[in-house]
PDB file of C-alpha atoms in Angstrom:
ATOM      1  CA  MET A  45     101.255  42.185 148.372  1.00  0.00           C
ATOM      2  CA  ASN A  46     104.384  43.493 146.657  1.00  0.00           C
ATOM      3  CA  ASN A  47     107.462  42.870 148.819  1.00  0.00           C
ATOM      4  CA  LYS A  48     109.127  46.046 147.484  1.00  0.00           C
ATOM      5  CA  GLY A  49     106.625  48.144 149.446  1.00  0.00           C
ATOM      6  CA  ILE A  50     104.571  51.194 148.496  1.00  0.00           C
ATOM      7  CA  ALA A  51     106.560  54.058 146.943  1.00  0.00           C
ATOM      8  CA  SER A  52     103.665  56.346 145.989  1.00  0.00           C
ATOM      9  CA  ILE A  53      99.868  56.409 145.848  1.00  0.00           C
ATOM     10  CA  SER A  54      97.632  58.493 143.601  1.00  0.00           C
ATOM     11  CA  ILE A  55      93.860  58.814 143.811  1.00  0.00           C
ATOM     12  CA  SER A  56      91.767  59.869 140.829  1.00  0.00           C
ATOM     13  CA  GLY A  57      88.114  59.892 141.721  1.00  0.00           C
ATOM     14  CA  GLU A  58      84.599  61.263 141.454  1.00  0.00           C
ATOM     15  CA  LEU A  59      83.139  62.537 144.727  1.00  0.00           C
ATOM     16  CA  THR A  60      79.427  63.358 144.843  1.00  0.00           C
ATOM     17  CA  LEU A  61      78.513  66.059 147.359  1.00  0.00           C
ATOM     18  CA  ASN A  62      75.175  67.733 147.992  1.00  0.00           C
ATOM     19  CA  MET A  63      74.334  70.943 149.883  1.00  0.00           C
ATOM     20  CA  GLN A  64      77.967  71.689 150.709  1.00  0.00           C
ATOM     21  CA  SER A  65      79.628  75.035 151.349  1.00  0.00           C
ATOM     22  CA  LEU A  66      83.071  73.798 152.387  1.00  0.00           C
ATOM     23  CA  ASN A  67      85.027  76.622 150.707  1.00  0.00           C
ATOM     24  CA  ASN A  68      83.893  80.212 150.063  1.00  0.00           C
ATOM     25  CA  GLU A  69      85.412  83.441 148.748  1.00  0.00           C
ATOM     26  CA  GLY A  70      84.090  85.582 151.604  1.00  0.00           C
ATOM     27  CA  GLY A  71      81.136  87.925 151.958  1.00  0.00           C
ATOM     28  CA  GLU A  72      79.757  90.814 149.956  1.00  0.00           C
ATOM     29  CA  GLY A  73      77.095  92.628 151.947  1.00  0.00           C
ATOM     30  CA  ASN A  74      74.740  89.952 153.218  1.00  0.00           C
ATOM     31  CA  GLN A  75      75.776  87.467 150.502  1.00  0.00           C
ATOM     32  CA  ILE A  76      78.378  84.743 151.077  1.00  0.00           C
ATOM     33  CA  MET A  77      80.179  84.182 147.781  1.00  0.00           C
ATOM     34  CA  THR A  78      80.844  80.589 146.794  1.00  0.00           C
ATOM     35  CA  ARG A  79      84.277  79.711 145.421  1.00  0.00           C
ATOM     36  CA  GLN A  80      84.185  79.239 141.650  1.00  0.00           C
ATOM     37  CA  VAL A  81      86.922  78.373 139.172  1.00  0.00           C
ATOM     38  CA  THR A  82      87.308  78.358 135.399  1.00  0.00           C
ATOM     39  CA  ILE A  83      88.393  75.108 133.774  1.00  0.00           C
ATOM     40  CA  SER A  84      88.632  73.781 130.225  1.00  0.00           C
ATOM     41  CA  ASP A  85      88.037  70.330 128.767  1.00  0.00           C
ATOM     42  CA  LYS A  86      90.336  68.527 126.333  1.00  0.00           C
ATOM     43  CA  ASP A  87      88.711  70.419 123.428  1.00  0.00           C
ATOM     44  CA  GLY A  88      89.417  73.800 125.036  1.00  0.00           C
ATOM     45  CA  THR A  89      85.809  74.565 125.991  1.00  0.00           C
ATOM     46  CA  GLU A  90      85.717  76.696 129.141  1.00  0.00           C
ATOM     47  CA  TYR A  91      83.392  76.148 132.093  1.00  0.00           C
ATOM     48  CA  ILE A  92      82.831  78.003 135.357  1.00  0.00           C
ATOM     49  CA  VAL A  93      82.225  75.532 138.177  1.00  0.00           C
ATOM     50  CA  SER A  94      82.306  75.470 141.973  1.00  0.00           C
ATOM     51  CA  GLY A  95      85.497  74.280 143.607  1.00  0.00           C
ATOM     52  CA  ILE A  96      87.090  73.389 146.939  1.00  0.00           C
ATOM     53  CA  SER A  97      90.759  74.340 147.108  1.00  0.00           C
ATOM     54  CA  GLY A  98      93.572  71.924 147.796  1.00  0.00           C
ATOM     55  CA  ASP A  99      94.485  74.195 150.720  1.00  0.00           C
ATOM     56  CA  MET A 100      91.175  73.313 152.358  1.00  0.00           C
ATOM     57  CA  PHE A 101      91.753  69.582 151.962  1.00  0.00           C
ATOM     58  CA  LYS A 102      95.312  69.894 153.292  1.00  0.00           C
ATOM     59  CA  HIS A 103      93.890  71.703 156.332  1.00  0.00           C
ATOM     60  CA  ILE A 104      91.284  68.963 156.835  1.00  0.00           C
ATOM     61  CA  HIS A 105      93.890  66.214 156.482  1.00  0.00           C
ATOM     62  CA  ALA A 106      96.391  67.946 158.800  1.00  0.00           C
ATOM     63  CA  GLU A 107      93.775  68.230 161.555  1.00  0.00           C
ATOM     64  CA  HIS A 108      92.783  64.569 161.286  1.00  0.00           C
ATOM     65  CA  LEU A 109      96.465  63.607 161.177  1.00  0.00           C
ATOM     66  CA  ALA A 110      97.253  65.602 164.324  1.00  0.00           C
ATOM     67  CA  ASN A 111      94.352  63.932 166.149  1.00  0.00           C
ATOM     68  CA  TYR A 112      95.521  60.478 165.068  1.00  0.00           C
ATOM     69  CA  CYS A 113      99.097  61.205 166.152  1.00  0.00           C
ATOM     70  CA  GLN A 114      97.989  62.410 169.577  1.00  0.00           C
ATOM     71  CA  GLU A 115      95.870  59.284 170.003  1.00  0.00           C
ATOM     72  CA  HIS A 116      98.765  56.966 169.012  1.00  0.00           C
ATOM     73  CA  SER A 117     101.653  58.847 170.708  1.00  0.00           C
ATOM     74  CA  ILE A 118     103.333  59.821 167.432  1.00  0.00           C
ATOM     75  CA  PRO A 119     105.593  62.896 167.899  1.00  0.00           C
ATOM     76  CA  LEU A 120     104.108  66.340 167.227  1.00  0.00           C
ATOM     77  CA  SER A 121     105.547  69.815 167.607  1.00  0.00           C
ATOM     78  CA  GLU A 122     103.887  72.232 170.017  1.00  0.00           C
ATOM     79  CA  TYR A 123     102.443  74.165 167.091  1.00  0.00           C
ATOM     80  CA  SER A 124     101.071  71.098 165.292  1.00  0.00           C
ATOM     81  CA  SER A 125      99.543  69.675 168.465  1.00  0.00           C
ATOM     82  CA  THR A 126      97.499  72.908 168.747  1.00  0.00           C
ATOM     83  CA  LEU A 127      96.712  72.939 164.976  1.00  0.00           C
ATOM     84  CA  ASN A 128      98.822  76.047 164.443  1.00  0.00           C
ATOM     85  CA  PRO A 129      99.398  76.344 160.659  1.00  0.00           C
ATOM     86  CA  ASN A 130     103.018  77.456 161.235  1.00  0.00           C
ATOM     87  CA  ARG A 131     103.752  73.764 162.016  1.00  0.00           C
ATOM     88  CA  VAL A 132     106.916  74.269 164.092  1.00  0.00           C
ATOM     89  CA  SER A 133     108.850  77.152 165.648  1.00  0.00           C
ATOM     90  CA  ALA A 134     112.583  77.790 165.381  1.00  0.00           C
ATOM     91  CA  ASN A 135     112.791  77.713 169.183  1.00  0.00           C
ATOM     92  CA  GLU A 136     111.596  74.099 169.296  1.00  0.00           C
ATOM     93  CA  LEU A 137     114.441  73.043 167.005  1.00  0.00           C
ATOM     94  CA  ALA A 138     117.230  75.058 168.639  1.00  0.00           C
ATOM     95  CA  THR A 139     118.470  72.271 170.916  1.00  0.00           C
ATOM     96  CA  ASP A 140     118.982  69.798 168.041  1.00  0.00           C
ATOM     97  CA  ALA A 141     119.757  72.145 165.143  1.00  0.00           C
ATOM     98  CA  GLY A 142     120.876  75.460 166.624  1.00  0.00           C
ATOM     99  CA  LYS A 143     124.663  75.023 166.790  1.00  0.00           C
ATOM    100  CA  GLU A 144     126.993  77.295 164.854  1.00  0.00           C
ATOM    101  CA  GLU A 145     128.527  74.434 162.874  1.00  0.00           C
ATOM    102  CA  GLN A 146     125.140  73.094 161.725  1.00  0.00           C
ATOM    103  CA  GLY A 147     123.124  73.903 158.575  1.00  0.00           C
ATOM    104  CA  GLN A 148     119.758  73.405 156.859  1.00  0.00           C
ATOM    105  CA  CYS A 149     120.139  69.628 156.714  1.00  0.00           C
ATOM    106  CA  ASP A 150     120.218  69.495 160.525  1.00  0.00           C
ATOM    107  CA  VAL A 151     117.104  71.693 160.738  1.00  0.00           C
ATOM    108  CA  VAL A 152     115.147  69.369 158.444  1.00  0.00           C
ATOM    109  CA  ASN A 153     116.316  66.308 160.408  1.00  0.00           C
ATOM    110  CA  ALA A 154     115.216  67.882 163.677  1.00  0.00           C
ATOM    111  CA  ALA A 155     111.800  68.912 162.339  1.00  0.00           C
ATOM    112  CA  ILE A 156     111.105  65.460 160.880  1.00  0.00           C
ATOM    113  CA  ARG A 157     112.009  63.785 164.182  1.00  0.00           C
ATOM    114  CA  HIS A 158     109.997  66.273 166.235  1.00  0.00           C
ATOM    115  CA  CYS A 159     106.783  66.265 164.244  1.00  0.00           C
ATOM    116  CA  ALA A 160     104.838  63.887 161.975  1.00  0.00           C
ATOM    117  CA  VAL A 161     102.677  66.746 160.632  1.00  0.00           C
ATOM    118  CA  CYS A 162     105.811  68.707 159.658  1.00  0.00           C
ATOM    119  CA  ASP A 163     107.160  65.588 157.971  1.00  0.00           C
ATOM    120  CA  THR A 164     103.892  65.008 156.093  1.00  0.00           C
ATOM    121  CA  HIS A 165     102.660  68.497 155.207  1.00  0.00           C
ATOM    122  CA  GLY A 166     105.946  70.348 154.918  1.00  0.00           C
ATOM    123  CA  PHE A 167     107.048  73.632 156.457  1.00  0.00           C
ATOM    124  CA  LEU A 168     109.141  76.750 156.004  1.00  0.00           C
ATOM    125  CA  ILE A 169     111.385  77.896 158.856  1.00  0.00           C
ATOM    126  CA  THR A 170     111.720  81.626 158.179  1.00  0.00           C
ATOM    127  CA  SER A 171     113.798  82.674 161.202  1.00  0.00           C
ATOM    128  CA  LYS A 172     117.250  81.651 162.363  1.00  0.00           C
ATOM    129  CA  VAL A 173     117.460  78.511 164.523  1.00  0.00           C
ATOM    130  CA  GLY A 174     119.725  79.263 167.488  1.00  0.00           C
ATOM    131  CA  GLU A 175     123.248  80.030 166.253  1.00  0.00           C
ATOM    132  CA  ASN A 176     122.844  77.975 163.073  1.00  0.00           C
ATOM    133  CA  PRO A 177     124.006  80.413 160.335  1.00  0.00           C
ATOM    134  CA  GLY A 178     122.310  78.701 157.387  1.00  0.00           C
ATOM    135  CA  SER A 179     119.002  77.852 159.014  1.00  0.00           C
ATOM    136  CA  SER A 180     116.891  80.806 157.846  1.00  0.00           C
ATOM    137  CA  ASN A 181     114.324  79.981 155.139  1.00  0.00           C
ATOM    138  CA  THR A 182     114.688  76.217 155.502  1.00  0.00           C
ATOM    139  CA  PRO A 183     111.909  74.489 153.490  1.00  0.00           C
ATOM    140  CA  ARG A 184     110.410  71.025 153.335  1.00  0.00           C
ATOM    141  CA  LYS A 185     108.063  69.939 150.545  1.00  0.00           C
ATOM    142  CA  SER A 186     104.844  68.192 151.478  1.00  0.00           C
ATOM    143  CA  VAL A 187     104.639  64.400 151.255  1.00  0.00           C
ATOM    144  CA  ILE A 188     100.905  64.543 150.462  1.00  0.00           C
ATOM    145  CA  ASP A 189      99.532  66.765 147.689  1.00  0.00           C
ATOM    146  CA  PHE A 190      95.881  67.687 147.094  1.00  0.00           C
ATOM    147  CA  GLY A 191      94.477  69.211 143.934  1.00  0.00           C
ATOM    148  CA  TRP A 192      91.380  71.376 143.786  1.00  0.00           C
ATOM    149  CA  LEU A 193      88.140  69.466 144.150  1.00  0.00           C
ATOM    150  CA  VAL A 194      86.502  70.673 140.920  1.00  0.00           C
ATOM    151  CA  GLY A 195      82.884  70.393 139.840  1.00  0.00           C
ATOM    152  CA  ILE A 196      82.519  68.263 136.705  1.00  0.00           C
ATOM    153  CA  PRO A 197      80.764  70.344 134.000  1.00  0.00           C
ATOM    154  CA  ASN A 198      77.073  69.504 133.513  1.00  0.00           C
ATOM    155  CA  LYS A 199      77.240  67.363 136.664  1.00  0.00           C
ATOM    156  CA  SER A 200      77.475  70.135 139.277  1.00  0.00           C
ATOM    157  CA  ASN A 201      75.951  73.492 140.128  1.00  0.00           C
ATOM    158  CA  THR A 202      75.418  76.010 142.917  1.00  0.00           C
ATOM    159  CA  GLU A 203      72.355  77.716 144.403  1.00  0.00           C
ATOM    160  CA  SER A 204      71.851  80.380 147.060  1.00  0.00           C
ATOM    161  CA  TYR A 205      69.377  80.262 149.935  1.00  0.00           C
ATOM    162  CA  ILE A 206      68.064  82.986 152.202  1.00  0.00           C
ATOM    163  CA  HIS A 207      68.485  82.664 155.969  1.00  0.00           C
ATOM    164  CA  SER A 208      67.407  84.804 158.871  1.00  0.00           C
ATOM    165  CA  LYS A 209      68.558  85.166 162.433  1.00  0.00           C
ATOM    166  CA  LEU A 210      65.875  84.341 164.977  1.00  0.00           C
ATOM    167  CA  VAL A 211      65.571  87.310 167.318  1.00  0.00           C
ATOM    168  CA  PRO A 212      62.915  87.595 170.066  1.00  0.00           C
ATOM    169  CA  ASP A 213      60.821  90.760 169.666  1.00  0.00           C
ATOM    170  CA  ALA A 214      62.594  91.422 166.393  1.00  0.00           C
ATOM    171  CA  GLY A 215      60.112  94.134 165.449  1.00  0.00           C
ATOM    172  CA  THR A 216      61.249  96.343 168.308  1.00  0.00           C
ATOM    173  CA  ILE A 217      64.952  96.240 167.338  1.00  0.00           C
ATOM    174  CA  GLU A 218      66.353  98.002 164.316  1.00  0.00           C
ATOM    175  CA  SER A 219      67.418  95.565 161.597  1.00  0.00           C
ATOM    176  CA  GLY A 220      71.162  95.366 161.088  1.00  0.00           C
ATOM    177  CA  SER A 221      71.953  97.547 164.101  1.00  0.00           C
ATOM    178  CA  GLY A 222      75.559  98.098 165.095  1.00  0.00           C
ATOM    179  CA  ALA A 223      74.990  95.990 168.180  1.00  0.00           C
ATOM    180  CA  ASN A 224      74.146  93.040 165.906  1.00  0.00           C
ATOM    181  CA  GLU A 225      70.812  92.653 167.660  1.00  0.00           C
ATOM    182  CA  GLY A 226      68.398  93.158 164.772  1.00  0.00           C
ATOM    183  CA  GLN A 227      66.645  90.806 162.400  1.00  0.00           C
ATOM    184  CA  ASN A 228      69.292  90.199 159.718  1.00  0.00           C
ATOM    185  CA  LEU A 229      68.679  88.391 156.456  1.00  0.00           C
ATOM    186  CA  PHE A 230      71.594  86.767 154.668  1.00  0.00           C
ATOM    187  CA  HIS A 231      72.250  84.463 151.719  1.00  0.00           C
ATOM    188  CA  ARG A 232      74.331  81.301 151.767  1.00  0.00           C
ATOM    189  CA  PRO A 233      75.457  79.184 148.821  1.00  0.00           C
ATOM    190  CA  ALA A 234      74.868  75.441 148.622  1.00  0.00           C
ATOM    191  CA  ASN A 235      76.786  73.507 145.994  1.00  0.00           C
ATOM    192  CA  TYR A 236      75.898  70.110 144.640  1.00  0.00           C
ATOM    193  CA  GLY A 237      77.046  67.580 142.103  1.00  0.00           C
ATOM    194  CA  THR A 238      79.976  65.357 141.200  1.00  0.00           C
ATOM    195  CA  TYR A 239      83.496  66.660 141.750  1.00  0.00           C
ATOM    196  CA  ALA A 240      86.833  65.492 140.350  1.00  0.00           C
ATOM    197  CA  PHE A 241      89.279  64.624 143.136  1.00  0.00           C
ATOM    198  CA  VAL A 242      93.037  64.114 142.757  1.00  0.00           C
ATOM    199  CA  CYS A 243      95.594  63.382 145.456  1.00  0.00           C
ATOM    200  CA  ASN A 244      99.142  62.053 145.561  1.00  0.00           C
ATOM    201  CA  ILE A 245     101.196  60.613 148.429  1.00  0.00           C
ATOM    202  CA  GLU A 246     104.970  60.204 148.021  1.00  0.00           C
ATOM    203  CA  VAL A 247     105.176  57.376 150.526  1.00  0.00           C
ATOM    204  CA  TYR A 248     108.914  56.785 150.067  1.00  0.00           C
ATOM    205  CA  ARG A 249     109.567  60.358 151.285  1.00  0.00           C
ATOM    206  CA  ILE A 250     108.046  59.788 154.729  1.00  0.00           C
ATOM    207  CA  GLY A 251     110.926  60.557 157.091  1.00  0.00           C
ATOM    208  CA  LEU A 252     113.300  61.301 154.188  1.00  0.00           C
ATOM    209  CA  ASN A 253     115.532  64.372 154.374  1.00  0.00           C
ATOM    210  CA  ASP A 254     115.513  65.681 150.795  1.00  0.00           C
ATOM    211  CA  ILE A 255     118.828  67.503 151.306  1.00  0.00           C
ATOM    212  CA  ASN A 256     121.056  64.505 152.066  1.00  0.00           C
ATOM    213  CA  ARG A 257     118.580  61.843 150.821  1.00  0.00           C
ATOM    214  CA  LYS A 258     118.816  59.943 154.098  1.00  0.00           C
ATOM    215  CA  TYR A 259     116.051  58.985 156.522  1.00  0.00           C
ATOM    216  CA  ALA A 260     115.863  60.966 159.741  1.00  0.00           C
ATOM    217  CA  ILE A 261     113.743  58.323 161.511  1.00  0.00           C
ATOM    218  CA  PRO A 262     113.904  54.505 161.635  1.00  0.00           C
ATOM    219  CA  ASP A 263     111.740  52.117 159.596  1.00  0.00           C
ATOM    220  CA  ASN A 264     109.228  51.442 162.363  1.00  0.00           C
ATOM    221  CA  GLU A 265     108.464  55.168 162.751  1.00  0.00           C
ATOM    222  CA  CYS A 266     108.056  55.559 158.982  1.00  0.00           C
ATOM    223  CA  LEU A 267     105.539  52.710 159.086  1.00  0.00           C
ATOM    224  CA  GLU A 268     103.610  54.363 161.942  1.00  0.00           C
ATOM    225  CA  ARG A 269     103.426  57.646 160.016  1.00  0.00           C
ATOM    226  CA  TYR A 270     102.400  55.865 156.797  1.00  0.00           C
ATOM    227  CA  LYS A 271      99.434  54.314 158.607  1.00  0.00           C
ATOM    228  CA  ALA A 272      98.603  57.670 160.196  1.00  0.00           C
ATOM    229  CA  ILE A 273      98.563  59.436 156.818  1.00  0.00           C
ATOM    230  CA  LEU A 274      96.210  56.834 155.330  1.00  0.00           C
ATOM    231  CA  ALA A 275      93.898  56.871 158.366  1.00  0.00           C
ATOM    232  CA  ALA A 276      93.711  60.675 158.227  1.00  0.00           C
ATOM    233  CA  LEU A 277      93.009  60.557 154.474  1.00  0.00           C
ATOM    234  CA  LEU A 278      90.046  58.247 155.004  1.00  0.00           C
ATOM    235  CA  SER A 279      88.812  60.557 157.784  1.00  0.00           C
ATOM    236  CA  CYS A 280      88.735  63.446 155.282  1.00  0.00           C
ATOM    237  CA  PHE A 281      85.822  61.722 153.532  1.00  0.00           C
ATOM    238  CA  LEU A 282      84.131  60.508 156.713  1.00  0.00           C
ATOM    239  CA  PHE A 283      84.240  63.964 158.316  1.00  0.00           C
ATOM    240  CA  PRO A 284      85.275  66.796 155.948  1.00  0.00           C
ATOM    241  CA  LYS A 285      85.987  69.602 158.422  1.00  0.00           C
ATOM    242  CA  GLY A 286      85.601  72.498 155.990  1.00  0.00           C
ATOM    243  CA  ALA A 287      83.667  75.751 156.240  1.00  0.00           C
ATOM    244  CA  MET A 288      80.069  76.057 157.452  1.00  0.00           C
ATOM    245  CA  ILE A 289      79.690  72.415 158.486  1.00  0.00           C
ATOM    246  CA  SER A 290      77.766  73.353 161.644  1.00  0.00           C
ATOM    247  CA  SER A 291      74.662  73.986 159.533  1.00  0.00           C
ATOM    248  CA  GLN A 292      75.640  72.734 156.061  1.00  0.00           C
ATOM    249  CA  PHE A 293      77.397  69.448 156.682  1.00  0.00           C
ATOM    250  CA  PRO A 294      77.727  67.945 153.190  1.00  0.00           C
ATOM    251  CA  HIS A 295      75.683  64.981 152.030  1.00  0.00           C
ATOM    252  CA  ILE A 296      78.268  62.581 150.613  1.00  0.00           C
ATOM    253  CA  THR A 297      76.396  60.188 148.366  1.00  0.00           C
ATOM    254  CA  ASP A 298      79.156  58.543 146.330  1.00  0.00           C
ATOM    255  CA  PHE A 299      82.904  58.248 145.843  1.00  0.00           C
ATOM    256  CA  LYS A 300      84.329  56.125 143.067  1.00  0.00           C
ATOM    257  CA  GLY A 301      87.504  56.030 141.054  1.00  0.00           C
ATOM    258  CA  GLU A 302      90.985  54.566 140.781  1.00  0.00           C
ATOM    259  CA  LEU A 303      93.888  54.044 143.150  1.00  0.00           C
ATOM    260  CA  ALA A 304      97.243  53.971 141.382  1.00  0.00           C
ATOM    261  CA  ILE A 305     100.021  52.394 143.446  1.00  0.00           C
ATOM    262  CA  SER A 306     103.706  52.501 142.584  1.00  0.00           C
ATOM    263  CA  HIS A 307     106.115  49.902 143.942  1.00  0.00           C
ATOM    264  CA  ASP A 308     109.127  51.734 142.554  1.00  0.00           C
ATOM    265  CA  LEU A 309     110.333  55.331 142.253  1.00  0.00           C
ATOM    266  CA  ILE A 310     108.311  55.742 139.057  1.00  0.00           C
ATOM    267  CA  PRO A 311     105.434  58.028 140.191  1.00  0.00           C
ATOM    268  CA  ALA A 312     101.955  56.585 140.568  1.00  0.00           C
ATOM    269  CA  PRO A 313     100.004  58.107 137.640  1.00  0.00           C
ATOM    270  CA  THR A 314      97.091  60.504 138.055  1.00  0.00           C
ATOM    271  CA  MET A 315      94.336  61.304 135.557  1.00  0.00           C
ATOM    272  CA  SER A 316      91.559  63.693 136.526  1.00  0.00           C
ATOM    273  CA  ALA A 317      87.936  62.587 136.360  1.00  0.00           C
ATOM    274  CA  LEU A 318      87.371  65.814 134.407  1.00  0.00           C
ATOM    275  CA  ASN A 319      88.323  63.512 131.543  1.00  0.00           C
ATOM    276  CA  PRO A 320      85.415  61.038 131.128  1.00  0.00           C
ATOM    277  CA  ASP A 321      87.929  58.474 129.845  1.00  0.00           C
ATOM    278  CA  TYR A 322      90.216  58.720 132.896  1.00  0.00           C
ATOM    279  CA  LYS A 323      89.816  55.084 134.010  1.00  0.00           C
ATOM    280  CA  ARG A 324      90.839  53.624 130.660  1.00  0.00           C
ATOM    281  CA  GLN A 325      93.665  56.141 130.388  1.00  0.00           C
ATOM    282  CA  LEU A 326      95.071  55.065 133.765  1.00  0.00           C
ATOM    283  CA  GLU A 327      94.930  51.406 132.757  1.00  0.00           C
ATOM    284  CA  LYS A 328      96.798  52.129 129.505  1.00  0.00           C
ATOM    285  CA  ILE A 329      99.377  54.305 131.279  1.00  0.00           C
ATOM    286  CA  SER A 330     100.040  51.594 133.882  1.00  0.00           C
ATOM    287  CA  GLU A 331     100.417  48.952 131.129  1.00  0.00           C
ATOM    288  CA  ALA A 332     102.977  51.141 129.375  1.00  0.00           C
ATOM    289  CA  ILE A 333     104.939  51.790 132.581  1.00  0.00           C
ATOM    290  CA  ASN A 334     104.911  48.100 133.517  1.00  0.00           C
ATOM    291  CA  GLY A 335     106.331  47.376 130.078  1.00  0.00           C
ATOM    292  CA  ILE A 336     109.289  49.567 131.038  1.00  0.00           C
ATOM    293  CA  GLU A 337     109.615  48.492 134.688  1.00  0.00           C
ATOM    294  CA  ASN A 338     108.072  45.121 135.531  1.00  0.00           C
ATOM    295  CA  ASP A 339     105.197  45.272 138.084  1.00  0.00           C
ATOM    296  CA  ALA A 340     105.965  48.896 138.992  1.00  0.00           C
ATOM    297  CA  ILE A 341     102.346  50.159 138.857  1.00  0.00           C
ATOM    298  CA  GLU A 342      99.183  48.607 140.209  1.00  0.00           C
ATOM    299  CA  ILE A 343      95.661  49.985 139.587  1.00  0.00           C
ATOM    300  CA  ARG A 344      92.881  49.261 142.070  1.00  0.00           C
ATOM    301  CA  HIS A 345      89.283  50.265 141.319  1.00  0.00           C
ATOM    302  CA  PHE A 346      86.793  51.364 143.987  1.00  0.00           C
ATOM    303  CA  ASP A 347      83.039  51.723 143.369  1.00  0.00           C
ATOM    304  CA  ASP A 348      81.926  53.559 146.493  1.00  0.00           C
ATOM    305  CA  LEU A 349      83.117  54.969 149.811  1.00  0.00           C
ATOM    306  CA  ALA A 350      82.801  51.550 151.453  1.00  0.00           C
ATOM    307  CA  SER A 351      85.128  49.891 148.933  1.00  0.00           C
ATOM    308  CA  PHE A 352      87.512  52.873 149.136  1.00  0.00           C
ATOM    309  CA  SER A 353      87.631  52.376 152.920  1.00  0.00           C
ATOM    310  CA  ASN A 354      88.485  48.716 152.400  1.00  0.00           C
ATOM    311  CA  GLU A 355      91.275  49.618 149.955  1.00  0.00           C
ATOM    312  CA  ILE A 356      92.765  52.003 152.531  1.00  0.00           C
ATOM    313  CA  LYS A 357      92.606  49.233 155.139  1.00  0.00           C
ATOM    314  CA  GLU A 358      94.480  46.877 152.806  1.00  0.00           C
ATOM    315  CA  LEU A 359      97.091  49.534 152.000  1.00  0.00           C
ATOM    316  CA  GLU A 360      97.707  50.017 155.734  1.00  0.00           C
ATOM    317  CA  GLU A 361      98.799  46.374 155.892  1.00  0.00           C
ATOM    318  CA  GLU A 362     101.650  47.024 153.445  1.00  0.00           C
ATOM    319  CA  THR A 363     104.962  48.767 154.116  1.00  0.00           C
ATOM    320  CA  PRO A 364     106.529  51.973 152.767  1.00  0.00           C
ATOM    321  CA  TYR A 365     109.234  51.745 150.118  1.00  0.00           C
ATOM    322  CA  ARG A 366     112.613  52.864 151.426  1.00  0.00           C
ATOM    323  CA  ILE A 367     115.548  54.259 149.433  1.00  0.00           C
ATOM    324  CA  ARG A 368     118.651  52.190 150.224  1.00  0.00           C
TER     325      ARG A 368
END
C-alpha cells in the first residue's frame, strides 16, 4: 500500500460479451438497428464494429452508485435519488448557494455536499439559483470517465434474429393493427465478441471544487464516496443495466486487462486493447513515468472477472489522494 493514497485509476481491458444488445440506434420498421462505429488501427485500416457508448456505461454506473449511496446513507439530491438524469435542481441548492453575494463556487460547493452522484458524474446548472447572480450555467466535470466499449476487429460481430409476439387466436386479428393486437414479427440484433474497455477515475477530485481547488467535504466523506464509486464500478460488470436486458441479458464470459494506478497527480495511463500490444505499452509507459517521479505509477494485471473483483476489493482498502 502506498501511503500517498490513490490519485487516479485507469482501466484498459478486454471484455467478452455474447448475445448482448445493450445499446441500439433505434428502430426502422420492424428492425431494431444495432449501434455500430467506425474505427481505425495503428496502420490506418478502417473497420466497422458494434459499440456500446460511454453514455450507456455512465448511466449504468450512476444507477448502481445511487443504489449504493441510498443503502449506505451517503447524501443524494432529490433528482439523483430518483435516477433523474438532471442530477440536481437549482431549487435544492437555493438555501446554501442562492444569496445575492454568492457565485458559481458556492453553487459547486453546495452540489458536492448535497449529492455524491453530482460529485461523481458532474452536472450543469442551467437556471439561476435563488438570487445568486452568477449561478446560471454552472458546470462540474465528471470524476469518472467512460470510453466507448468497442468491438475488437476480427474478434466481434453482430447478427439479427427474428422474433414474434405470441397472440392467442392470432389468425383472427389483423397483423400489425393499430390496436397493437396482431401477430407482429420483428428483428433484434445480438452482438458478440471481445470489446475494448477504457475507463478513468480522477480519485483526487472526489469532493474537490475545481473553481477554488478546495475540498467541499471532509476526508471521511471523500473516503466513503471513493468506496462507493469502486463498488458501483464492479456492479457494472456484475449487472450491466443496459438496453433489452429483460430478454437479452449479456453472457459475460471474460474480462482481462490492466489497472493503472497513480499515487501522484501524474495521470494513470490508459492504452486501449484495440492495440494488441497494449499491456507491454502500459508497462513501458509506467517505467518511463516512474523514472521521472519515483513510484508514481503502479500497474496491476487481472486475468478474469474474479481477479478484477479482488483488485477492486484491495483498492477499496486504500485511501484517496488529497491536494494539500
